[in-house]
Amino acid sequence: FNVITFQRISNDGLQWQNCENLLSSTKFHVSSSGKIEDSPGMIQVDFANRFVGGGVLGNGAVQEEIRFLMSPEMIVAKLFTESLTDNEALLMIGCEQFNKYTGYASSFRFDGNFLDQTPLDPYRRRKTRVVAIDALSYNNFYDQFRDQTIRRELNKAYVGFKGYEKSPIATGLWGCGAFCGYTIRSALIQLMACTATQRSLVFYTFGDEQVRDEIADIFTFLTINNVTVEQLYKVLKRYRYDGDPKDPTKLISFIKKETEIKRSTSISSQKPIQTMTGQQKLFDFSFTKTNNSLMSQNSPESSAEKIVSIQQKFNEFEDVFKDYIKPKPQVSSETKKVESKKSLLDCLDEDFK
């Protein structure tokens, strides 16, 4: 038999107005293709309801419910996670997939059995980690730029991303469905949390190429201009007063304008900062609209030579983090006799070293 463990984790968050980490220190990749659950070696984000599992035992069939139905053992979490608080997340390790699916919401359908061959760790848990973090629900775009809501979402993502091994975060449009969050704001919040916790970010837009391009554009702009978490935090807060909080399409242009003004007024007094252009992305490619292949943007090679399979690129990504997914070295029988046997409770603490 295999094992799945659950751990509720909490953290008081950061003083975001004092976080000077450069956003360029975070490697990122934005894709309109692929799924969070198909991300080996990464921390998979569950877009949770504060009542974990949401409507999985009812008629719910969106991101969280689908993830729980793929790995039904996760439903057990509902027994002991009454409600997530604002500074709390739920970490599930060993989530084994038993089912395949097609569709989403009303089109969701069971699509057969699935044989999960993800490697096991020494405690017989699948090396699949899912972290449940719940976003706030908004009645209007304006409320998303209140100071307390920005801080709450940053702290929620921070507690979910902090701790355990530094594997990358696989996420997407967190809080942007039924909770009516704005896509660009959600992406920026998660980028800031990844930067604060020193994690790489893989962001899926679930087929939306326009949102993919917008997010990649603003991420790249922030990287090239050496913007810090502190600076972006303050710009997001100002958008409520100086921007147009009723028009979400103007957020990107507002951020660019405010950042450029800030740089032009302070550049003479700043120390030189090394720019990481061309190095901040995990991969240097984009998804073409004509096929499912990946095409390099900067390579001088011919178009035919640029085409690379999705599987090959993700294999390269997995190799980068092979230290996380590879089996631990075997311990000799003599050593085992000397060492005291560790329990699952002991292993939970090890995950956060």
Coordinates of C-alpha atoms in Angstrom, one line a residue, residues 31-34 204-210 212:
S31 CA 2.1 28.6 -21.2
S32 CA -1.4 28.4 -22.7
S33 CA -0.9 24.6 -23.1
G34 CA -0.5 22.0 -20.5
Y204 CA -0.7 27.9 -17.1
T205 CA -3.4 30.0 -18.7
F206 CA -5.5 26.9 -19.8
G207 CA -5.8 27.7 -23.5
D208 CA -6.1 31.5 -23.3
E209 CA -3.3 32.8 -25.6
Q210 CA -4.1 36.4 -25.1
R212 CA -0.6 34.1 -21.8

